[in-house]
Amino acid sequence: MDLNTLVSRLHEINAVKLGQFKLKSGIMSPIYIDLRVTVSSPALLAQIAEMMYQKVSSSAAIPPLVCGVPYTALPIATAMSIAHDIPMVMRRKEAKAYGTKQLIEGRFKEGDNVLVIEDLVTSGASVLETVRDLNANGLVVTDVVVLLDRQQGARQELAKHGLRLHSVVTMEELISTLTAQGKLDGPTLELVSAFLEANRNVTVPVASQIPVARKHIAYEERAKLATNPTAAKLFNIMAAKKTNLAVAVDLTTKQEVLSLADSIGSEICALKTHVDIIDDFDQDFVNQLQLIATKHNFLIFEDRKFADIGNTVKYQFESGVYHISKWANMVTIHGVAGPAIIDGFKDSIKQTGAGLLLLAQMSSKGSLCVGEYTNQMVEMAKQNADAVMGFICQERLESMTDSFVLMTPGVQFNSKGDSMGQQYNTPDYIIKEKGTDVIIVGRGIYQNSQPKVEAIKYKEAAWEAYQSRLSKQ
Ligand code: 5BU
């Protein structure tokens, strides 16, 4: 298909729209190209993919993999992949739900080169987001192909990142072809031409630069970066005791919890409680647990999962039977009520230096703590970095800075899950592959006939995984 026919067909299917449109970069444009509509014209879609393939192959070697920028370019990439038998990989746009979901789907090996396919580029920001994720997974990108280059800075921006841009048609060519075909004239043509002139190769700010590959740094260094005192304390304990194991002691009598705490205390950095499941909870329990914690140098972590408005959580934290604020070094909170929940903890935290752990992701099947919710939890933490010490999460996200501690429940050696939605991963997978800091193990340890022996196994596996993560870079 030649350029003339392509432009005609795009105009016919209403992919070329005239009016006032806000582009992703924030710039207002009198012309908008909507290539999403091509999914309704499969023959045209296939021809577009072919034109893009020819464009790249005329000046570069076609890489062994293709990847479309989500979402509009996915069908184009698929069409090219099928027509030329080039395997495809797919980038997930959403933050992943939990451990097992990959950011990049499909089979590939480190160092494979990927052709990135996009419908059109303005600033290049969307392409760079995809390249960033591909790079983070060890894939290499040298070439990017688009149907339309809007000529608003993308070529230069991509070149800065060592990327060659191939485009089937430029905005200038599109406009001149539409004009020659009598589809664009009078004041509209003037508006469009003026816009093109004013914005030609203007580099608009790119929202998402490709970050320098993030290095894993040692826990003792992380302690210095921490803005919450309990986070610093925890990192220091982990480094000193050489353990990134926390144990969830979900036993229901005082005596059981205390004797397990004393027996595994030397192996752990924190002990996680659910005090509301202890039948005979009393002040003596707290006193004894604190003595054991001091003896073995671990922190007490009450997994209360506060979720109400600030005023109510203040009472729940400080009052009632448990007086959690008096003894817990750290507590978990949900974000459903919005950032003001944190205000409920501030008075008390100012005095004790305790840390809040935000539930950014959960280990249970079908958890709703995903995507935008997770992103917002990270924002909430950054806005309250004095009170928030870290996250309960299933993976280290780029947006989570090194000042936070990342703790992961849902860990067992020999089970994939339970009958009530719990999902398990191994210590090695969580610490090495998912990049979080602390594993939280419950039944894997306290239900074992030799909990101390088992705790040592978990401790050693998680510590080895951490060391191998540090030495890999
Ligand atoms: P398990 O026995 O290892 O499955 O216990 C896991 C513990 O972590 C248990 O106390 C849960 O309440 C807690 N937990 C979890 O499993 N998953 C989550 O996402 C969160 C907490 Br948040």
CSV table of N, CA, C and O in Angstrom, one decimal, residues 76-169:
chain,number,residue,atom,x,y,z
A,76,ILE,N,-1.3,-4.2,16.4
A,76,ILE,CA,-0.4,-4.0,15.3
A,76,ILE,C,0.8,-4.9,15.5
A,76,ILE,O,1.2,-5.6,14.5
A,77,ALA,N,1.3,-5.0,16.7
A,77,ALA,CA,2.5,-5.9,17.0
A,77,ALA,C,2.1,-7.3,16.7
A,77,ALA,O,2.8,-8.1,16.2
A,78,THR,N,0.8,-7.7,17.1
A,78,THR,CA,0.4,-9.1,16.9
A,78,THR,C,0.3,-9.4,15.4
A,78,THR,O,0.8,-10.5,15.0
A,79,ALA,N,-0.2,-8.4,14.7
A,79,ALA,CA,-0.3,-8.7,13.2
A,79,ALA,C,1.1,-8.9,12.6
A,79,ALA,O,1.3,-9.8,11.8
A,80,MET,N,2.0,-8.1,13.0
A,80,MET,CA,3.4,-8.2,12.5
A,80,MET,C,4.0,-9.5,12.9
A,80,MET,O,4.6,-10.2,12.1
A,81,SER,N,3.8,-9.9,14.2
A,81,SER,CA,4.3,-11.1,14.7
A,81,SER,C,3.8,-12.3,13.9
A,81,SER,O,4.6,-13.2,13.6
A,82,ILE,N,2.5,-12.3,13.7
A,82,ILE,CA,1.9,-13.5,13.0
A,82,ILE,C,2.4,-13.5,11.5
A,82,ILE,O,2.8,-14.5,11.0
A,83,ALA,N,2.3,-12.3,10.8
A,83,ALA,CA,2.7,-12.3,9.4
A,83,ALA,C,4.1,-12.7,9.2
A,83,ALA,O,4.4,-13.3,8.2
A,84,HIS,N,5.0,-12.4,10.1
A,84,HIS,CA,6.4,-12.6,9.8
A,84,HIS,C,7.0,-13.7,10.8
A,84,HIS,O,8.2,-13.9,10.8
A,85,ASP,N,6.2,-14.3,11.5
A,85,ASP,CA,6.6,-15.3,12.4
A,85,ASP,C,7.7,-14.9,13.4
A,85,ASP,O,8.7,-15.5,13.6
A,86,ILE,N,7.5,-13.7,13.9
A,86,ILE,CA,8.5,-13.1,14.9
A,86,ILE,C,7.8,-13.2,16.3
A,86,ILE,O,6.7,-12.6,16.5
A,87,PRO,N,8.4,-14.0,17.2
A,87,PRO,CA,7.7,-14.1,18.5
A,87,PRO,C,7.6,-12.7,19.2
A,87,PRO,O,8.4,-11.8,18.9
A,88,MET,N,6.5,-12.6,20.0
A,88,MET,CA,6.2,-11.3,20.6
A,88,MET,C,6.3,-11.4,22.1
A,88,MET,O,6.2,-12.5,22.7
A,89,VAL,N,6.7,-10.3,22.8
A,89,VAL,CA,6.5,-10.3,24.2
A,89,VAL,C,5.5,-9.1,24.5
A,89,VAL,O,5.3,-8.3,23.7
A,90,MET,N,4.9,-9.2,25.7
A,90,MET,CA,3.9,-8.3,26.0
A,90,MET,C,4.2,-7.6,27.3
A,90,MET,O,4.5,-8.3,28.3
A,91,ARG,N,4.1,-6.3,27.3
A,91,ARG,CA,4.4,-5.5,28.6
A,91,ARG,C,3.0,-5.3,29.3
A,91,ARG,O,2.1,-4.8,28.7
A,92,ARG,N,3.0,-5.6,30.6
A,92,ARG,CA,1.8,-5.3,31.4
A,92,ARG,C,1.8,-3.8,31.7
A,92,ARG,O,2.9,-3.3,32.1
A,93,LYS,N,0.7,-3.1,31.6
A,93,LYS,CA,0.7,-1.7,31.9
A,93,LYS,C,0.4,-1.5,33.4
A,93,LYS,O,0.9,-0.5,34.0
A,94,GLU,N,-0.4,-2.4,34.0
A,94,GLU,CA,-0.8,-2.2,35.4
A,94,GLU,C,0.4,-2.7,36.3
A,94,GLU,O,1.2,-3.5,35.9
A,95,ALA,N,0.4,-2.1,37.5
A,95,ALA,CA,1.3,-2.7,38.5
A,95,ALA,C,0.8,-4.1,38.7
A,95,ALA,O,-0.4,-4.4,38.7
A,96,LYS,N,1.7,-5.0,38.9
A,96,LYS,CA,1.3,-6.4,39.0
A,96,LYS,C,0.5,-6.7,40.3
A,96,LYS,O,0.8,-6.1,41.3
A,97,ALA,N,-0.3,-7.7,40.3
A,97,ALA,CA,-1.1,-8.0,41.4
A,97,ALA,C,-0.3,-8.7,42.5
A,97,ALA,O,-0.4,-8.4,43.7
A,98,TYR,N,0.4,-9.7,42.2
A,98,TYR,CA,1.2,-10.4,43.1
A,98,TYR,C,2.3,-11.2,42.4
A,98,TYR,O,2.4,-11.2,41.2
A,99,GLY,N,3.1,-11.9,43.3
A,99,GLY,CA,4.3,-12.5,42.8
A,99,GLY,C,4.4,-13.2,41.5
A,99,GLY,O,5.3,-13.1,40.8
A,100,THR,N,3.3,-14.0,41.2
A,100,THR,CA,3.5,-14.9,40.0
A,100,THR,C,3.3,-14.1,38.7
A,100,THR,O,3.6,-14.6,37.7
A,101,LYS,N,2.7,-12.9,38.7
A,101,LYS,CA,2.5,-12.2,37.4
A,101,LYS,C,3.7,-11.5,37.0
A,101,LYS,O,4.4,-10.8,37.7
A,102,GLN,N,4.1,-11.7,35.7
A,102,GLN,CA,5.3,-11.1,35.2
A,102,GLN,C,4.9,-9.7,34.6
A,102,GLN,O,3.9,-9.5,34.1
A,103,LEU,N,5.9,-8.8,34.7
A,103,LEU,CA,5.7,-7.5,34.0
A,103,LEU,C,5.8,-7.7,32.5
A,103,LEU,O,5.1,-7.0,31.8
A,104,ILE,N,6.7,-8.6,32.1
A,104,ILE,CA,6.8,-8.8,30.7
A,104,ILE,C,6.4,-10.3,30.4
A,104,ILE,O,7.0,-11.2,31.0
A,105,GLU,N,5.3,-10.5,29.6
A,105,GLU,CA,4.8,-11.8,29.4
A,105,GLU,C,5.5,-12.3,28.1
A,105,GLU,O,5.8,-11.6,27.2
A,106,GLY,N,5.6,-13.6,28.0
A,106,GLY,CA,6.2,-14.3,26.8
A,106,GLY,C,7.6,-14.8,27.2
A,106,GLY,O,8.1,-14.6,28.3
A,107,ARG,N,8.1,-15.6,26.2
A,107,ARG,CA,9.4,-16.2,26.5
A,107,ARG,C,10.5,-15.4,25.9
A,107,ARG,O,10.5,-14.9,24.8
A,108,PHE,N,11.6,-15.1,26.7
A,108,PHE,CA,12.7,-14.4,26.2
A,108,PHE,C,13.9,-14.7,27.1
A,108,PHE,O,13.8,-15.3,28.2
A,109,LYS,N,15.1,-14.3,26.6
A,109,LYS,CA,16.3,-14.5,27.5
A,109,LYS,C,17.0,-13.1,27.6
A,109,LYS,O,16.8,-12.2,26.8
A,110,GLU,N,17.7,-13.0,28.7
A,110,GLU,CA,18.4,-11.8,28.9
A,110,GLU,C,19.3,-11.4,27.7
A,110,GLU,O,19.9,-12.3,27.1
A,111,GLY,N,19.3,-10.2,27.3
A,111,GLY,CA,20.1,-9.8,26.2
A,111,GLY,C,19.4,-9.8,24.8
A,111,GLY,O,19.9,-9.3,23.8
A,112,ASP,N,18.2,-10.4,24.8
A,112,ASP,CA,17.4,-10.4,23.5
A,112,ASP,C,17.1,-9.0,23.1
A,112,ASP,O,16.7,-8.2,23.9
A,113,ASN,N,17.2,-8.8,21.8
A,113,ASN,CA,16.8,-7.5,21.3
A,113,ASN,C,15.3,-7.4,20.9
A,113,ASN,O,14.8,-8.4,20.3
A,114,VAL,N,14.6,-6.4,21.2
A,114,VAL,CA,13.2,-6.3,20.9
A,114,VAL,C,12.9,-5.1,20.1
A,114,VAL,O,13.3,-4.0,20.4
A,115,LEU,N,12.1,-5.3,19.0
A,115,LEU,CA,11.6,-4.1,18.2
A,115,LEU,C,10.4,-3.6,18.9
A,115,LEU,O,9.4,-4.3,19.1
A,116,VAL,N,10.4,-2.3,19.3
A,116,VAL,CA,9.2,-1.7,20.0
A,116,VAL,C,8.3,-1.1,18.9
A,116,VAL,O,8.8,-0.4,18.0
A,117,ILE,N,7.1,-1.4,19.0
A,117,ILE,CA,6.1,-1.0,18.0
A,117,ILE,C,5.1,-0.1,18.7
A,117,ILE,O,4.5,-0.4,19.7
A,118,GLU,N,4.9,1.1,18.1
A,118,GLU,CA,3.9,2.1,18.7
A,118,GLU,C,3.1,2.6,17.5
A,118,GLU,O,3.6,2.7,16.4
A,119,ASP,N,1.8,3.0,17.8
A,119,ASP,CA,1.0,3.6,16.7
A,119,ASP,C,1.5,4.9,16.3
A,119,ASP,O,1.8,5.2,15.1
A,120,LEU,N,1.7,5.8,17.3
A,120,LEU,CA,2.3,7.1,16.9
A,120,LEU,C,3.1,7.7,18.1
A,120,LEU,O,2.9,7.3,19.2
A,121,VAL,N,4.0,8.6,17.8
A,121,VAL,CA,4.7,9.2,18.9
A,121,VAL,C,4.6,10.7,18.8
A,121,VAL,O,4.5,11.3,17.8
A,122,THR,N,4.5,11.3,20.0
A,122,THR,CA,4.4,12.8,20.2
A,122,THR,C,5.7,13.1,20.9
A,122,THR,O,6.7,13.6,20.3
A,123,SER,N,5.8,12.9,22.2
A,123,SER,CA,7.0,13.2,22.9
A,123,SER,C,7.9,12.0,23.1
A,123,SER,O,9.1,12.1,23.4
A,124,GLY,N,7.3,10.8,22.9
A,124,GLY,CA,8.1,9.6,23.1
A,124,GLY,C,7.9,9.0,24.5
A,124,GLY,O,8.5,7.9,24.8
A,125,ALA,N,7.1,9.6,25.3
A,125,ALA,CA,7.0,9.2,26.8
A,125,ALA,C,6.5,7.7,26.9
A,125,ALA,O,7.1,7.0,27.6
A,126,SER,N,5.5,7.4,26.1
A,126,SER,CA,4.9,6.0,26.3
A,126,SER,C,5.9,5.0,25.8
A,126,SER,O,6.0,3.9,26.4
A,127,VAL,N,6.6,5.3,24.7
A,127,VAL,CA,7.6,4.4,24.2
A,127,VAL,C,8.7,4.2,25.3
A,127,VAL,O,9.1,3.0,25.6
A,128,LEU,N,9.1,5.3,25.9
A,128,LEU,CA,10.2,5.1,27.0
A,128,LEU,C,9.7,4.3,28.2
A,128,LEU,O,10.5,3.6,28.8
A,129,GLU,N,8.4,4.4,28.5
A,129,GLU,CA,7.9,3.6,29.6
A,129,GLU,C,8.1,2.1,29.3
A,129,GLU,O,8.5,1.3,30.1
A,130,THR,N,7.7,1.8,28.1
A,130,THR,CA,7.8,0.4,27.7
A,130,THR,C,9.3,-0.1,27.6
A,130,THR,O,9.7,-1.1,28.1
A,131,VAL,N,10.1,0.8,27.0
A,131,VAL,CA,11.6,0.4,27.0
A,131,VAL,C,12.1,0.3,28.4
A,131,VAL,O,12.9,-0.7,28.6
A,132,ARG,N,11.7,1.1,29.3
A,132,ARG,CA,12.2,1.0,30.7
A,132,ARG,C,11.9,-0.4,31.2
A,132,ARG,O,12.8,-1.0,31.8
A,133,ASP,N,10.7,-0.8,31.1
A,133,ASP,CA,10.3,-2.1,31.6
A,133,ASP,C,11.0,-3.3,30.9
A,133,ASP,O,11.4,-4.3,31.5
A,134,LEU,N,11.2,-3.1,29.6
A,134,LEU,CA,11.9,-4.2,28.9
A,134,LEU,C,13.3,-4.3,29.4
A,134,LEU,O,13.9,-5.3,29.7
A,135,ASN,N,14.0,-3.1,29.5
A,135,ASN,CA,15.4,-3.0,30.0
A,135,ASN,C,15.5,-3.6,31.4
A,135,ASN,O,16.4,-4.3,31.7
A,136,ALA,N,14.5,-3.3,32.2
A,136,ALA,CA,14.5,-3.8,33.6
A,136,ALA,C,14.4,-5.3,33.6
A,136,ALA,O,14.9,-5.9,34.6
A,137,ASN,N,13.9,-5.9,32.6
A,137,ASN,CA,13.9,-7.4,32.5
A,137,ASN,C,15.0,-8.0,31.7
A,137,ASN,O,14.9,-9.1,31.2
A,138,GLY,N,16.0,-7.2,31.4
A,138,GLY,CA,17.2,-7.7,30.7
A,138,GLY,C,17.1,-7.6,29.2
A,138,GLY,O,18.0,-8.2,28.5
A,139,LEU,N,16.0,-7.1,28.7
A,139,LEU,CA,15.9,-7.0,27.2
A,139,LEU,C,16.5,-5.7,26.7
A,139,LEU,O,16.6,-4.7,27.3
A,140,VAL,N,17.0,-5.8,25.4
A,140,VAL,CA,17.7,-4.7,24.8
A,140,VAL,C,16.8,-4.1,23.7
A,140,VAL,O,16.1,-4.8,23.0
A,141,VAL,N,16.7,-2.8,23.6
A,141,VAL,CA,16.0,-2.1,22.6
A,141,VAL,C,16.9,-1.2,21.8
A,141,VAL,O,17.6,-0.4,22.4
A,142,THR,N,16.9,-1.3,20.5
A,142,THR,CA,17.7,-0.4,19.7
A,142,THR,C,16.8,0.3,18.7
A,142,THR,O,17.1,1.4,18.2
A,143,ASP,N,15.7,-0.3,18.3
A,143,ASP,CA,14.8,0.3,17.2
A,143,ASP,C,13.4,0.4,17.7
A,143,ASP,O,12.9,-0.5,18.3
A,144,VAL,N,12.7,1.5,17.3
A,144,VAL,CA,11.3,1.7,17.6
A,144,VAL,C,10.7,2.0,16.2
A,144,VAL,O,11.2,2.8,15.5
A,145,VAL,N,9.5,1.4,16.0
A,145,VAL,CA,8.8,1.7,14.7
A,145,VAL,C,7.4,2.3,15.1
A,145,VAL,O,6.7,1.7,15.9
A,146,VAL,N,7.1,3.3,14.4
A,146,VAL,CA,5.7,3.9,14.6
A,146,VAL,C,5.1,4.1,13.2
A,146,VAL,O,5.8,4.2,12.2
A,147,LEU,N,3.7,4.1,13.2
A,147,LEU,CA,3.1,4.5,11.9
A,147,LEU,C,3.3,6.0,11.7
A,147,LEU,O,3.7,6.4,10.6
A,148,LEU,N,3.0,6.8,12.7
A,148,LEU,CA,3.0,8.2,12.6
A,148,LEU,C,3.9,8.9,13.5
A,148,LEU,O,3.8,8.7,14.8
A,149,ASP,N,4.8,9.7,13.0
A,149,ASP,CA,5.7,10.6,13.9
A,149,ASP,C,5.0,12.0,13.9
A,149,ASP,O,5.0,12.7,12.8
A,150,ARG,N,4.5,12.4,15.0
A,150,ARG,CA,3.9,13.7,15.0
A,150,ARG,C,4.9,14.8,15.0
A,150,ARG,O,4.6,16.0,15.0
A,151,GLN,N,6.2,14.5,15.0
A,151,GLN,CA,7.3,15.5,14.9
A,151,GLN,C,7.2,16.5,16.0
A,151,GLN,O,7.3,17.7,15.8
A,152,GLN,N,7.0,16.0,17.2
A,152,GLN,CA,7.0,16.9,18.4
A,152,GLN,C,8.1,16.6,19.4
A,152,GLN,O,7.8,16.6,20.6
A,153,GLY,N,9.2,16.1,18.9
A,153,GLY,CA,10.3,15.9,19.8
A,153,GLY,C,10.7,14.5,20.1
A,153,GLY,O,11.8,14.2,20.7
A,154,ALA,N,9.8,13.5,19.7
A,154,ALA,CA,10.1,12.1,20.1
A,154,ALA,C,11.4,11.6,19.5
A,154,ALA,O,12.2,10.9,20.2
A,155,ARG,N,11.7,12.0,18.2
A,155,ARG,CA,12.9,11.5,17.6
A,155,ARG,C,14.1,11.8,18.4
A,155,ARG,O,15.0,11.0,18.6
A,156,GLN,N,14.2,13.1,18.8
A,156,GLN,CA,15.4,13.5,19.5
A,156,GLN,C,15.4,12.9,20.9
A,156,GLN,O,16.5,12.5,21.4
A,157,GLU,N,14.2,12.8,21.5
A,157,GLU,CA,14.2,12.2,22.9
A,157,GLU,C,14.6,10.8,22.9
A,157,GLU,O,15.4,10.3,23.7
A,158,LEU,N,14.1,10.0,21.9
A,158,LEU,CA,14.5,8.6,21.8
A,158,LEU,C,16.0,8.5,21.5
A,158,LEU,O,16.6,7.6,22.0
A,159,ALA,N,16.5,9.3,20.6
A,159,ALA,CA,17.9,9.3,20.2
A,159,ALA,C,18.8,9.4,21.5
A,159,ALA,O,19.8,8.8,21.6
A,160,LYS,N,18.3,10.3,22.4
A,160,LYS,CA,19.1,10.5,23.7
A,160,LYS,C,19.2,9.2,24.4
A,160,LYS,O,20.2,9.0,25.2
A,161,HIS,N,18.3,8.3,24.2
A,161,HIS,CA,18.3,7.0,24.9
A,161,HIS,C,18.9,5.9,24.0
A,161,HIS,O,18.7,4.7,24.3
A,162,GLY,N,19.5,6.3,22.9
A,162,GLY,CA,20.1,5.4,22.0
A,162,GLY,C,19.1,4.6,21.2
A,162,GLY,O,19.4,3.5,20.7
A,163,LEU,N,17.9,5.2,21.0
A,163,LEU,CA,16.9,4.5,20.2
A,163,LEU,C,16.7,5.1,18.8
A,163,LEU,O,16.6,6.3,18.7
A,164,ARG,N,16.7,4.2,17.8
A,164,ARG,CA,16.4,4.7,16.4
A,164,ARG,C,14.9,4.7,16.2
A,164,ARG,O,14.3,3.7,16.4
A,165,LEU,N,14.4,5.8,15.7
A,165,LEU,CA,13.0,5.8,15.4
A,165,LEU,C,12.7,5.7,13.9
A,165,LEU,O,13.3,6.4,13.1
A,166,HIS,N,11.9,4.7,13.5
A,166,HIS,CA,11.5,4.5,12.1
A,166,HIS,C,10.0,4.9,12.1
A,166,HIS,O,9.2,4.4,12.9
A,167,SER,N,9.7,5.8,11.1
A,167,SER,CA,8.2,6.1,11.0
A,167,SER,C,7.8,6.0,9.6
A,167,SER,O,8.5,6.3,8.7
A,168,VAL,N,6.6,5.4,9.4
A,168,VAL,CA,6.0,5.2,8.1
A,168,VAL,C,5.6,6.6,7.5
A,168,VAL,O,5.8,6.9,6.3
A,169,VAL,N,5.0,7.4,8.3
A,169,VAL,CA,4.6,8.7,7.8
A,169,VAL,C,4.8,9.8,8.9
A,169,VAL,O,4.7,9.5,10.1
